Short mmCIF file of C-alpha atoms (C1' of nucleotides) in Angstrom, two decimals:
data_model
loop_
_atom_site.label_atom_id
_atom_site.label_comp_id
_atom_site.label_asym_id
_atom_site.label_seq_id
_atom_site.Cartn_x
_atom_site.Cartn_y
_atom_site.Cartn_z
CA MET A 1 100.74 -25.26 -65.63
CA ILE A 2 99.39 -21.77 -66.22
CA GLU A 3 98.88 -22.34 -69.95
CA ARG A 4 95.14 -21.72 -69.75
CA HIS A 5 95.70 -18.52 -67.84
CA LEU A 6 98.12 -17.37 -70.51
CA ALA A 7 95.71 -18.44 -73.25
CA ARG A 8 93.05 -16.36 -71.61
CA LEU A 9 95.28 -13.31 -71.36
CA ARG A 10 96.63 -13.73 -74.89
CA SER A 11 93.18 -14.14 -76.39
CA ARG A 12 92.59 -10.47 -75.61
CA HIS A 13 95.97 -8.75 -75.29
CA GLU A 14 99.61 -9.05 -76.24
CA VAL A 15 101.69 -10.60 -73.49
CA SER A 16 105.44 -10.38 -73.78
CA GLU A 17 107.78 -13.19 -72.83
CA ALA A 18 109.16 -10.98 -70.10
CA ASP A 19 105.68 -10.64 -68.63
CA VAL A 20 105.15 -14.38 -68.83
CA ALA A 21 108.40 -14.85 -66.96
CA LEU A 22 107.23 -12.44 -64.28
CA ILE A 23 103.99 -14.35 -63.84
CA ARG A 24 105.79 -17.68 -63.72
CA GLY A 25 108.17 -16.29 -61.12
CA ALA A 26 105.27 -15.23 -58.92
CA ILE A 27 103.25 -18.43 -58.76
CA GLY A 28 103.51 -20.72 -55.80
CA GLU A 29 103.13 -24.46 -55.66
CA MET A 30 100.17 -26.32 -57.08
CA ARG A 31 97.51 -27.40 -54.64
CA GLU A 32 94.74 -29.93 -54.98
CA CYS A 33 91.29 -29.29 -53.67
CA PRO A 34 88.35 -31.69 -53.38
CA ALA A 35 84.89 -30.86 -54.68
CA GLY A 36 82.50 -29.03 -52.40
CA LYS A 37 85.08 -27.17 -50.38
CA THR A 38 84.74 -23.48 -49.53
CA ILE A 39 88.30 -22.39 -50.15
CA ILE A 40 87.77 -18.68 -49.51
CA GLU A 41 85.47 -17.35 -46.86
CA ALA A 42 83.85 -13.94 -46.83
CA GLY A 43 85.36 -11.54 -44.34
CA LYS A 44 88.66 -13.34 -43.86
CA ARG A 45 91.81 -11.33 -44.33
CA LEU A 46 93.64 -12.53 -47.45
CA GLU A 47 97.31 -12.18 -48.28
CA SER A 48 97.28 -13.95 -51.62
CA SER A 49 95.17 -14.54 -54.70
CA THR A 50 94.36 -17.89 -56.25
CA LEU A 51 94.48 -18.96 -59.87
CA LEU A 52 92.31 -21.83 -61.03
CA ILE A 53 94.28 -24.37 -63.03
CA ASP A 54 91.77 -27.14 -63.37
CA GLY A 55 88.16 -27.73 -62.37
CA LEU A 56 85.19 -25.49 -61.70
CA MET A 57 84.70 -23.08 -58.83
CA CYS A 58 82.14 -20.40 -58.02
CA ARG A 59 81.59 -17.24 -56.04
CA TYR A 60 78.49 -17.38 -53.86
CA LYS A 61 76.62 -15.88 -50.95
CA ASP A 62 74.25 -17.60 -48.55
CA MET A 63 70.96 -16.22 -47.31
CA ARG A 64 69.67 -16.60 -43.77
CA ASP A 65 67.13 -19.25 -44.77
CA GLY A 66 69.78 -21.45 -46.33
CA GLN A 67 69.21 -20.39 -49.91
CA ARG A 68 72.33 -19.72 -51.92
CA GLN A 69 73.07 -17.48 -54.86
CA ILE A 70 76.06 -18.10 -57.09
CA ALA A 71 77.39 -14.87 -58.60
CA GLU A 72 79.96 -16.26 -61.00
CA ILE A 73 81.26 -19.55 -62.31
CA HIS A 74 85.03 -19.82 -62.66
CA VAL A 75 86.70 -21.84 -65.37
CA PRO A 76 90.34 -22.90 -65.67
CA GLY A 77 92.63 -19.94 -66.27
CA ASP A 78 90.52 -17.59 -64.13
CA PHE A 79 91.68 -15.84 -61.01
CA LEU A 80 89.22 -16.63 -58.25
CA ASP A 81 89.95 -13.66 -56.09
CA LEU A 82 92.29 -11.27 -57.81
CA HIS A 83 90.08 -8.51 -56.41
CA SER A 84 91.23 -9.48 -52.93
CA TYR A 85 94.50 -7.77 -53.85
CA THR A 86 92.80 -4.42 -53.34
CA LEU A 87 89.82 -5.43 -51.22
CA LYS A 88 91.92 -7.43 -48.69
CA GLN A 89 88.88 -9.45 -47.73
CA LEU A 90 85.91 -10.58 -49.76
CA ASP A 91 82.19 -10.05 -49.54
CA HIS A 92 81.50 -13.55 -50.90
CA ASN A 93 82.73 -17.12 -50.53
CA VAL A 94 84.48 -19.23 -53.14
CA LEU A 95 83.60 -22.90 -53.48
CA SER A 96 84.97 -25.77 -55.55
CA LEU A 97 82.22 -27.36 -57.62
CA THR A 98 84.51 -30.17 -58.80
CA PRO A 99 87.90 -31.44 -57.68
CA CYS A 100 90.28 -28.62 -58.57
CA ARG A 101 93.90 -27.68 -58.88
CA VAL A 102 94.98 -24.15 -58.05
CA VAL A 103 98.12 -22.08 -57.62
CA VAL A 104 98.54 -19.18 -55.26
CA LEU A 105 100.16 -15.78 -55.82
CA ALA A 106 101.07 -13.78 -52.74
CA HIS A 107 99.77 -10.22 -52.85
CA ALA A 108 103.34 -9.09 -52.31
CA ASP A 109 104.27 -10.85 -55.54
CA ILE A 110 101.33 -9.38 -57.42
CA ARG A 111 102.52 -6.03 -56.23
CA ARG A 112 106.03 -6.80 -57.39
CA ILE A 113 105.10 -7.92 -60.88
CA THR A 114 102.54 -5.19 -61.51
CA ARG A 115 105.14 -2.67 -60.45
CA ALA A 116 107.68 -4.27 -62.76
CA SER A 117 105.34 -4.35 -65.73
CA GLU A 118 102.81 -1.70 -66.53
CA GLN A 119 101.25 -4.09 -69.02
CA LEU A 120 100.63 -6.71 -66.34
CA ALA A 121 99.10 -4.12 -64.08
CA PHE A 122 96.81 -3.20 -66.94
CA LEU A 123 95.92 -6.81 -67.76
CA TYR A 124 95.02 -7.67 -64.21
CA TRP A 125 92.95 -4.55 -63.74
CA PHE A 126 91.21 -5.48 -66.97
CA SER A 127 90.64 -8.97 -65.61
CA THR A 128 88.78 -7.73 -62.55
CA ASN A 129 86.76 -5.38 -64.75
CA LEU A 130 85.79 -8.35 -66.87
CA ASP A 131 84.47 -10.09 -63.77
CA ALA A 132 82.37 -7.00 -63.10
CA SER A 133 81.05 -7.13 -66.65
CA ILE A 134 80.01 -10.74 -66.16
CA HIS A 135 78.27 -9.77 -62.93
CA ARG A 136 76.36 -7.07 -64.80
CA GLU A 137 75.17 -9.54 -67.38
CA TRP A 138 73.94 -11.79 -64.60
CA VAL A 139 72.07 -8.85 -63.10
CA VAL A 140 70.34 -8.40 -66.44
CA SER A 141 69.65 -12.11 -66.69
CA LEU A 142 68.17 -12.40 -63.22
CA GLY A 143 66.26 -9.16 -63.56
CA ARG A 144 64.77 -9.48 -67.01
CA ARG A 145 65.05 -12.95 -68.54
CA ASP A 146 62.65 -15.79 -67.88
CA ALA A 147 63.90 -19.20 -66.79
CA LEU A 148 64.36 -20.52 -70.31
CA SER A 149 66.45 -17.70 -71.69
CA ARG A 150 68.30 -17.37 -68.40
CA ALA A 151 69.48 -20.96 -68.63
CA ALA A 152 70.27 -20.51 -72.30
CA ALA A 153 72.33 -17.41 -71.52
CA LEU A 154 74.35 -19.26 -68.92
CA PHE A 155 75.20 -22.04 -71.38
CA CYS A 156 76.15 -19.47 -74.02
CA GLU A 157 78.45 -17.66 -71.61
CA LEU A 158 80.19 -20.80 -70.45
CA GLN A 159 80.59 -22.06 -74.01
CA ALA A 160 82.32 -18.84 -74.99
CA ARG A 161 84.51 -18.65 -71.91
CA LEU A 162 85.53 -22.31 -72.04
CA GLU A 163 86.30 -22.05 -75.74
CA ILE A 164 88.98 -19.45 -75.01
CA VAL A 165 90.89 -21.92 -72.89
CA GLY A 166 90.33 -24.84 -75.23
CA LEU A 167 87.70 -26.61 -73.12
CA ALA A 168 84.67 -26.14 -75.36
CA GLY A 169 83.79 -26.43 -79.00
CA PRO A 170 80.73 -25.08 -80.80
CA THR A 171 78.88 -28.34 -80.09
CA GLY A 172 79.41 -28.66 -76.38
CA PHE A 173 81.57 -28.93 -73.32
CA ASP A 174 81.88 -30.69 -70.00
CA LEU A 175 80.14 -29.01 -67.09
CA ALA A 176 80.23 -31.05 -63.92
CA LEU A 177 77.37 -29.28 -62.16
CA ASN A 178 74.14 -30.72 -60.83
CA GLN A 179 70.75 -29.13 -61.22
CA ILE A 180 70.85 -27.74 -57.71
CA GLU A 181 73.98 -25.75 -58.48
CA LEU A 182 72.53 -24.63 -61.78
CA ALA A 183 69.50 -23.39 -59.86
CA GLU A 184 71.80 -21.47 -57.53
CA CYS A 185 73.25 -19.70 -60.55
CA LEU A 186 69.91 -18.97 -62.15
CA GLY A 187 67.93 -17.78 -59.15
CA LEU A 188 65.49 -20.68 -59.51
CA THR A 189 64.65 -23.90 -57.70
CA SER A 190 66.18 -27.15 -58.87
CA VAL A 191 62.70 -28.43 -59.73
CA HIS A 192 62.13 -25.58 -62.10
CA VAL A 193 65.60 -25.94 -63.57
CA ASN A 194 64.70 -29.53 -64.35
CA ARG A 195 61.61 -28.47 -66.27
CA THR A 196 63.55 -25.73 -68.01
CA LEU A 197 66.27 -28.11 -69.15
CA LYS A 198 63.57 -30.38 -70.48
CA GLN A 199 62.21 -27.52 -72.57
CA LEU A 200 65.64 -26.67 -73.94
CA ARG A 201 66.04 -30.31 -74.89
CA GLU A 202 62.61 -30.54 -76.50
CA ARG A 203 63.27 -27.43 -78.52
CA ALA A 204 66.44 -29.08 -79.79
CA LEU A 205 68.62 -26.29 -78.48
CA VAL A 206 70.82 -27.92 -75.87
CA THR A 207 70.98 -31.06 -73.77
CA PHE A 208 72.48 -31.01 -70.29
CA ARG A 209 73.01 -34.47 -68.90
CA GLN A 210 75.56 -36.14 -66.68
CA GLY A 211 77.91 -33.23 -66.52
CA ARG A 212 77.95 -32.67 -70.26
CA VAL A 213 76.41 -29.83 -72.24
CA THR A 214 75.60 -30.85 -75.82
CA ILE A 215 74.66 -27.92 -78.00
CA HIS A 216 72.36 -28.86 -80.86
CA ASP A 217 71.78 -25.39 -82.24
CA LEU A 218 74.13 -22.66 -81.07
CA PRO A 219 72.57 -19.84 -83.13
CA GLY A 220 69.13 -20.87 -81.88
CA LEU A 221 70.37 -21.05 -78.32
CA ARG A 222 71.88 -17.58 -78.59
CA ARG A 223 68.65 -16.26 -80.02
CA VAL A 224 66.63 -17.64 -77.13
CA ALA A 225 69.17 -16.27 -74.67
CA GLU A 226 69.32 -12.91 -76.39
CA PHE A 227 73.04 -13.48 -76.09
CA ASP A 228 75.38 -10.68 -77.11
CA PRO A 229 78.99 -11.72 -76.40
CA ALA A 230 80.16 -8.09 -76.26
CA TYR A 231 80.20 -8.25 -72.46
CA LEU A 232 82.90 -10.92 -72.60
CA TYR A 233 85.26 -8.67 -74.57
CA LEU A 234 86.34 -11.56 -76.76
CA GLY A 235 89.09 -11.22 -79.33
CA LYS A 236 92.01 -8.83 -79.37
CA GLN A 237 91.20 -5.72 -77.42
CA PRO A 238 92.43 -2.22 -78.31
CA GLY A 239 95.11 -0.63 -76.13
CA MET B 1 84.27 20.47 -57.06
CA ILE B 2 85.52 16.97 -56.42
CA GLU B 3 84.97 17.16 -52.69
CA ARG B 4 82.52 14.29 -52.70
CA HIS B 5 84.89 12.14 -54.69
CA LEU B 6 87.62 12.87 -52.16
CA ALA B 7 85.24 12.20 -49.29
CA ARG B 8 84.46 8.85 -50.85
CA LEU B 9 88.12 7.95 -51.25
CA ARG B 10 89.06 9.21 -47.80
CA SER B 11 86.25 7.34 -46.11
CA ARG B 12 88.13 4.13 -46.94
CA HIS B 13 91.79 4.97 -47.45
CA GLU B 14 94.43 7.57 -46.70
CA VAL B 15 94.87 10.05 -49.53
CA SER B 16 97.89 12.30 -49.44
CA GLU B 17 97.82 15.94 -50.45
CA ALA B 18 100.14 15.07 -53.32
CA ASP B 19 97.63 12.55 -54.60
CA VAL B 20 94.81 15.06 -54.30
CA ALA B 21 96.89 17.49 -56.33
CA LEU B 22 97.41 14.83 -58.98
CA ILE B 23 93.68 14.23 -59.21
CA ARG B 24 92.90 17.91 -59.36
CA GLY B 25 95.45 18.32 -62.10
CA ALA B 26 93.82 15.63 -64.17
CA ILE B 27 90.21 16.75 -64.15
CA GLY B 28 88.79 18.61 -67.09
CA GLU B 29 86.08 21.23 -67.14
CA MET B 30 82.70 20.79 -65.52
CA ARG B 31 79.83 19.86 -67.80
CA GLU B 32 76.11 20.04 -67.27
CA CYS B 33 73.82 17.29 -68.40
CA PRO B 34 70.01 17.21 -68.47
CA ALA B 35 67.96 14.38 -67.01
CA GLY B 36 67.21 11.40 -69.20
CA LYS B 37 70.27 11.60 -71.40
CA THR B 38 72.33 8.54 -72.29
CA ILE B 39 75.79 10.00 -71.90
CA ILE B 40 77.73 6.81 -72.57
CA GLU B 41 76.69 4.25 -75.13
CA ALA B 42 77.66 0.60 -75.13
CA GLY B 43 80.22 -0.31 -77.75
CA LYS B 44 81.56 3.18 -78.36
CA ARG B 45 85.28 3.68 -78.08
CA LEU B 46 86.07 5.82 -75.05
CA GLU B 47 89.15 7.95 -74.42
CA SER B 48 88.16 9.35 -71.06
CA SER B 49 86.33 8.51 -67.86
CA THR B 50 83.65 10.58 -66.21
CA LEU B 51 83.26 11.55 -62.58
CA LEU B 52 79.80 12.36 -61.25
CA ILE B 53 79.78 15.63 -59.30
CA ASP B 54 76.09 16.13 -58.77
CA GLY B 55 72.91 14.23 -59.58
CA LEU B 56 72.04 10.60 -60.13
CA MET B 57 73.07 8.38 -63.01
CA CYS B 58 72.79 4.67 -63.74
CA ARG B 59 74.30 1.85 -65.75
CA TYR B 60 71.72 -0.07 -67.75
CA LYS B 61 71.11 -2.49 -70.59
CA ASP B 62 68.05 -2.73 -72.83
CA MET B 63 66.36 -5.95 -73.90
CA ARG B 64 64.94 -6.57 -77.35
CA ASP B 65 61.36 -6.15 -76.16
CA GLY B 66 62.04 -2.72 -74.71
CA GLN B 67 62.49 -3.84 -71.13
CA ARG B 68 65.40 -2.29 -69.31
CA GLN B 69 67.58 -3.46 -66.46
CA ILE B 70 69.58 -1.03 -64.38
CA ALA B 71 72.77 -2.61 -63.03
CA GLU B 72 73.97 0.16 -60.73
CA ILE B 73 72.91 3.54 -59.43
CA HIS B 74 75.63 6.17 -59.27
CA VAL B 75 75.75 8.83 -56.62
CA PRO B 76 77.85 12.01 -56.49
CA GLY B 77 81.54 11.23 -56.07
CA ASP B 78 81.34 8.02 -58.14
CA PHE B 79 83.18 7.37 -61.35
CA LEU B 80 80.64 6.34 -63.96
CA ASP B 81 83.00 4.49 -66.21
CA LEU B 82 86.42 4.21 -64.68
CA HIS B 83 86.43 0.65 -66.01
CA SER B 84 86.51 2.07 -69.53
CA TYR B 85 90.15 2.87 -68.81
CA THR B 86 90.98 -0.80 -69.29
CA LEU B 87 87.94 -1.98 -71.24
CA LYS B 88 88.11 0.85 -73.83
CA GLN B 89 84.44 0.42 -74.58
CA LEU B 90 81.56 -0.57 -72.38
CA ASP B 91 79.05 -3.39 -72.41
CA HIS B 92 76.34 -1.13 -70.95
CA ASN B 93 74.95 2.39 -71.31
CA VAL B 94 75.07 5.19 -68.77
CA LEU B 95 72.06 7.42 -68.30
CA SER B 96 71.36 10.55 -66.26
CA LEU B 97 68.36 10.04 -64.00
CA THR B 98 68.36 13.68 -62.89
CA PRO B 99 70.07 16.82 -64.16
CA CYS B 100 73.74 16.21 -63.47
CA ARG B 101 77.12 17.81 -63.37
CA VAL B 102 80.18 15.81 -64.32
CA VAL B 103 83.89 16.23 -64.96
CA VAL B 104 85.95 14.24 -67.39
CA LEU B 105 89.41 12.69 -66.98
CA ALA B 106 91.23 11.68 -70.14
CA HIS B 107 92.52 8.12 -70.03
CA ALA B 108 95.96 9.55 -70.78
CA ASP B 109 95.72 11.56 -67.58
CA ILE B 110 94.51 8.58 -65.58
CA ARG B 111 97.52 6.76 -66.89
CA ARG B 112 99.76 9.63 -65.92
CA ILE B 113 98.51 9.96 -62.35
CA THR B 114 98.35 6.23 -61.64
CA ARG B 115 101.92 5.96 -62.88
CA ALA B 116 102.94 8.86 -60.70
CA SER B 117 101.26 7.48 -57.59
CA GLU B 118 101.07 3.83 -56.71
CA GLN B 119 98.49 4.69 -54.10
CA LEU B 120 96.18 6.25 -56.68
CA ALA B 121 96.56 3.22 -58.93
CA PHE B 122 95.56 1.12 -55.96
CA LEU B 123 92.61 3.32 -55.02
CA TYR B 124 91.18 3.34 -58.49
CA TRP B 125 91.58 -0.39 -58.92
CA PHE B 126 89.83 -0.73 -55.57
CA SER B 127 87.08 1.54 -56.83
CA THR B 128 86.28 -0.68 -59.82
CA ASN B 129 86.38 -3.72 -57.56
CA LEU B 130 83.85 -2.02 -55.33
CA ASP B 131 81.54 -1.63 -58.32
CA ALA B 132 81.90 -5.34 -58.95
CA SER B 133 81.00 -6.03 -55.33
CA ILE B 134 77.86 -3.94 -55.68
CA HIS B 135 76.97 -5.86 -58.82
CA ARG B 136 77.37 -9.11 -56.91
CA GLU B 137 75.00 -7.94 -54.23
CA TRP B 138 72.45 -7.06 -56.90
CA VAL B 139 72.84 -10.55 -58.34
CA VAL B 140 71.98 -11.94 -54.92
CA SER B 141 69.09 -9.54 -54.55
CA LEU B 142 67.59 -10.34 -57.94
CA GLY B 143 68.21 -14.04 -57.58
CA ARG B 144 67.09 -14.69 -54.04
CA ARG B 145 65.16 -11.82 -52.46
CA ASP B 146 61.45 -11.22 -52.94
CA ALA B 147 60.13 -7.83 -54.01
CA LEU B 148 59.83 -6.45 -50.50
CA SER B 149 63.33 -7.22 -49.30
CA ARG B 150 64.77 -6.35 -52.68
CA ALA B 151 63.37 -2.84 -52.45
CA ALA B 152 64.46 -2.60 -48.83
CA ALA B 153 67.98 -3.68 -49.80
CA LEU B 154 68.19 -1.00 -52.46
CA PHE B 155 67.19 1.70 -50.00
CA CYS B 156 69.71 0.40 -47.47
CA GLU B 157 72.49 0.46 -50.03
CA LEU B 158 71.73 3.96 -51.21
CA GLN B 159 71.42 5.24 -47.66
CA ALA B 160 74.88 3.92 -46.84
CA ARG B 161 76.50 5.12 -50.04
CA LEU B 162 74.93 8.56 -49.89
CA GLU B 163 75.87 8.95 -46.25
CA ILE B 164 79.55 8.67 -47.17
CA VAL B 165 79.30 11.75 -49.33
CA GLY B 166 77.13 13.67 -46.91
CA LEU B 167 73.88 13.27 -48.84
CA ALA B 168 71.99 11.01 -46.45
CA GLY B 169 71.31 10.74 -42.77
CA PRO B 170 69.96 7.78 -40.82
CA THR B 171 66.42 9.06 -41.36
CA GLY B 172 66.41 9.58 -45.09
CA PHE B 173 67.71 11.12 -48.28
CA ASP B 174 66.62 12.62 -51.57
CA LEU B 175 66.22 10.14 -54.39
CA ALA B 176 64.79 11.70 -57.52
CA LEU B 177 63.64 8.48 -59.16
CA ASN B 178 60.20 7.47 -60.28
CA GLN B 179 58.64 4.07 -59.73
CA ILE B 180 59.43 3.01 -63.28
CA GLU B 181 63.15 3.53 -62.73
CA LEU B 182 62.95 1.80 -59.37
CA ALA B 183 61.32 -1.14 -61.16
CA GLU B 184 64.20 -1.18 -63.64
CA CYS B 185 66.61 -1.53 -60.73
CA LEU B 186 64.61 -4.21 -58.97
CA GLY B 187 63.71 -6.48 -61.89
CA LEU B 188 60.00 -5.81 -61.32
CA THR B 189 57.19 -3.91 -63.02
CA SER B 190 56.31 -0.42 -61.86
CA VAL B 191 52.89 -1.70 -60.81
CA HIS B 192 54.42 -4.19 -58.47
CA VAL B 193 56.91 -1.64 -57.17
CA ASN B 194 53.96 0.54 -56.28
CA ARG B 195 52.38 -2.23 -54.22
CA THR B 196 55.72 -3.05 -52.64
CA LEU B 197 56.32 0.56 -51.60
CA LYS B 198 52.87 0.57 -50.07
CA GLN B 199 53.80 -2.44 -47.98
CA LEU B 200 57.04 -0.85 -46.81
CA ARG B 201 55.05 2.21 -45.81
CA GLU B 202 52.37 0.21 -44.00
CA ARG B 203 55.00 -1.72 -42.10
CA ALA B 204 56.42 1.62 -40.97
CA LEU B 205 59.82 0.87 -42.45
CA VAL B 206 60.29 3.48 -45.14
CA THR B 207 58.27 5.95 -47.19
CA PHE B 208 59.25 6.82 -50.73
CA ARG B 209 57.34 9.79 -52.08
CA GLN B 210 58.10 12.66 -54.40
CA GLY B 211 61.75 11.92 -54.75
CA ARG B 212 62.36 11.59 -51.05
CA VAL B 213 63.12 8.47 -49.02
CA THR B 214 62.05 8.80 -45.40
CA ILE B 215 63.33 6.00 -43.23
CA HIS B 216 61.14 5.28 -40.23
CA ASP B 217 63.01 2.28 -38.89
CA LEU B 218 66.50 1.69 -40.24
CA PRO B 219 67.24 -1.44 -38.17
CA GLY B 220 63.90 -2.89 -39.21
CA LEU B 221 64.53 -2.02 -42.83
CA ARG B 222 67.92 -3.68 -42.72
CA ARG B 223 66.39 -6.76 -41.14
CA VAL B 224 63.80 -7.06 -43.88
CA ALA B 225 66.49 -6.52 -46.51
CA GLU B 226 68.85 -8.96 -44.86
CA PHE B 227 71.31 -6.12 -45.36
CA ASP B 228 74.95 -6.75 -44.53
CA PRO B 229 77.00 -3.65 -45.40
CA ALA B 230 80.22 -5.66 -45.68
CA TYR B 231 79.94 -5.59 -49.46
CA LEU B 232 80.29 -1.81 -49.41
CA TYR B 233 83.64 -1.98 -47.61
CA LEU B 234 82.73 0.97 -45.42
CA GLY B 235 85.17 2.53 -43.03
CA LYS B 236 88.94 2.57 -43.17
CA GLN B 237 90.23 -0.37 -45.14
CA PRO B 238 93.46 -2.23 -44.38
CA GLY B 239 96.37 -1.78 -46.76
"C1'" DC C 1 71.67 -55.13 -51.49
"C1'" DG C 2 70.58 -51.01 -49.49
"C1'" DC C 3 71.47 -46.26 -49.05
"C1'" DA C 4 72.19 -41.62 -50.55
"C1'" DC C 5 71.95 -38.43 -53.95
"C1'" DT C 6 70.10 -36.67 -58.01
"C1'" DC C 7 66.71 -36.45 -61.41
"C1'" DT C 8 61.89 -36.43 -62.86
"C1'" DT C 9 57.07 -35.58 -62.80
"C1'" DG C 10 52.47 -34.27 -60.88
"C1'" DA C 11 49.48 -31.26 -58.04
"C1'" DT C 12 48.68 -27.04 -55.90
"C1'" DG C 13 49.50 -22.33 -54.52
"C1'" DG C 14 51.79 -17.73 -54.15
"C1'" DT C 15 54.21 -13.97 -56.16
"C1'" DC C 16 54.45 -11.03 -59.56
"C1'" DA C 17 53.03 -9.68 -64.59
"C1'" DT C 18 49.58 -7.91 -67.38
"C1'" DC C 19 45.62 -5.32 -68.58
"C1'" DA C 20 42.69 -1.70 -67.47
"C1'" DA C 21 40.88 2.44 -65.50
"C1'" DG C 22 40.74 6.21 -62.53
"C1'" DA C 23 43.16 9.80 -59.44
"C1'" DC C 24 46.50 13.19 -58.75
"C1'" DG C 25 49.59 16.97 -59.75
"C1'" DG C 26 52.12 20.10 -62.53
"C1'" DG C 27 52.61 22.54 -66.66
"C1'" DT C 28 50.68 24.83 -70.85
"C1'" DG C 29 47.85 27.37 -73.80
"C1'" DG C 30 43.49 29.37 -74.94
"C1'" DC D 1 41.93 31.74 -64.78
"C1'" DC D 2 40.64 27.55 -66.04
"C1'" DA D 3 40.48 23.63 -69.20
"C1'" DC D 4 43.29 20.38 -70.86
"C1'" DC D 5 47.02 17.25 -71.14
"C1'" DC D 6 50.70 14.45 -69.82
"C1'" DG D 7 53.34 11.76 -66.83
"C1'" DT D 8 53.06 9.38 -62.70
"C1'" DC D 9 50.82 7.05 -59.12
"C1'" DT D 10 47.25 3.95 -57.46
"C1'" DT D 11 44.13 0.17 -57.29
"C1'" DG D 12 41.39 -3.85 -59.02
"C1'" DA D 13 40.89 -8.14 -61.76
"C1'" DT D 14 42.90 -11.87 -63.97
"C1'" DG D 15 46.48 -14.96 -65.35
"C1'" DA D 16 51.34 -16.77 -66.03
"C1'" DC D 17 55.45 -18.24 -64.18
"C1'" DC D 18 57.80 -20.27 -60.83
"C1'" DA D 19 57.84 -22.21 -55.80
"C1'" DT D 20 56.52 -25.69 -52.89
"C1'" DC D 21 55.24 -30.21 -51.52
"C1'" DA D 22 55.31 -34.88 -52.52
"C1'" DA D 23 56.49 -39.27 -54.46
"C1'" DG D 24 58.75 -42.32 -57.48
"C1'" DA D 25 62.71 -43.58 -60.73
"C1'" DG D 26 67.47 -43.82 -61.84
"C1'" DT D 27 72.39 -44.20 -60.61
"C1'" DG D 28 76.57 -44.95 -58.14
"C1'" DC D 29 78.76 -46.50 -54.05
"C1'" DG D 30 79.88 -48.92 -49.79
#
DNA sequence: CGCACTCTTGATGGTCATCAAGACGGGTGG
DNA sequence: CCACCCGTCTTGATGACCATCAAGAGTGCG
């Protein structure tokens, strides 16, 4: 059930069997969730954190005029709102982009297991710091990349993150988003995303069609994106 | 020495005298740092975290073509790189924007005091989550606000954050940045920042001149910025 | 079969980048 | 003391990138 979460943790750090047992002991029952549902609302008091088992979700904020900005895409194995453990309420919403399955961990249980294991406390702090690192890279993308390299950077990030949990290879992955949602990630309009995707296709870098990303030239894509995976802290980490 | 750091912590949570003593016992000697110095470089192994006592610093990344994007401005009382405690190395650089004073805490000491005090562990985890929240707001700003409201939002954020540590009032604050650095925060060119500042001045919202931000109409500024301070988690937090 | 949603493409316009040049102010050295 | 220089600010002219508006095509579903 939480295999992808464990794969994610273990891709970067050692996780003992005792720690795995603690995590397993803390998780609640599995819940299903349809696509397009805001499962966490900004400003609401939270008493638990949610782990994504299957599907895609995102963190977003709405503007007054109805525009939306997505701040992070979540893939299976990610916590959606581990930061609510310290923040108690969130500054953003969380939305399911596809039908999803999740499990819930009560904050009391997170407290219990991070008390019981210094390593788990460390891993989960790391995990929220990794979210922050991803946010920073998006700041750079939105601030300094043009539409083409911005889109390329997003595909590179998702390829790398999905690969960790076994959901992507070097030649592609499933990504059940539409162009509107892509635009909400990239700070563009869906019309311009459409033209940008066309360019990426014509340059034989990547094709995005019907919820599937097909990568024709990963090195080329990374070059266009100016993609440096350092911000994802891939591979075994020190400490 | 760390009064502003304590003020920052205490503005949101209770901090016992014992915890203050732990913090005081962990801080190293004060260091001076000239303006324009990159004090932390991406990718370098770090064994300590740095607390900003005085001055302004920022987190930034450089692009291949020499462009730069600033991801966060740090004000006195902020940790610059508390996240390096779990990440061990950073994905971004840290630069002094003005002459600064800092103190250093060895990661070993952070470990010691967060072990000794569950509350401190909580506060410092919260602190890194607050950085992430600020990053998210910048993502929204860069993705969905135009130049005018983006600049307004930055001034609103800094006013609120500096007020916590006694360095801003409702009518203004010192901000020793030039228009180039402002542009690097806002994802714009310095030329366009100049025109944007002119507009903010002409609309009688805010004047930025010679390192000083004078706010003429804070409610109006916040309206233009679409500023919702919730993301700063101001005031006493639950838990 | 018709409807809704998404994708696609064209036409036009606005925001912001780029290039360029001059003004201003502070610091330095002759 | 003043000329000079440098960094910063300011403004104008032009153009690129992306938004907006609009319409038609494709696809899946009831």
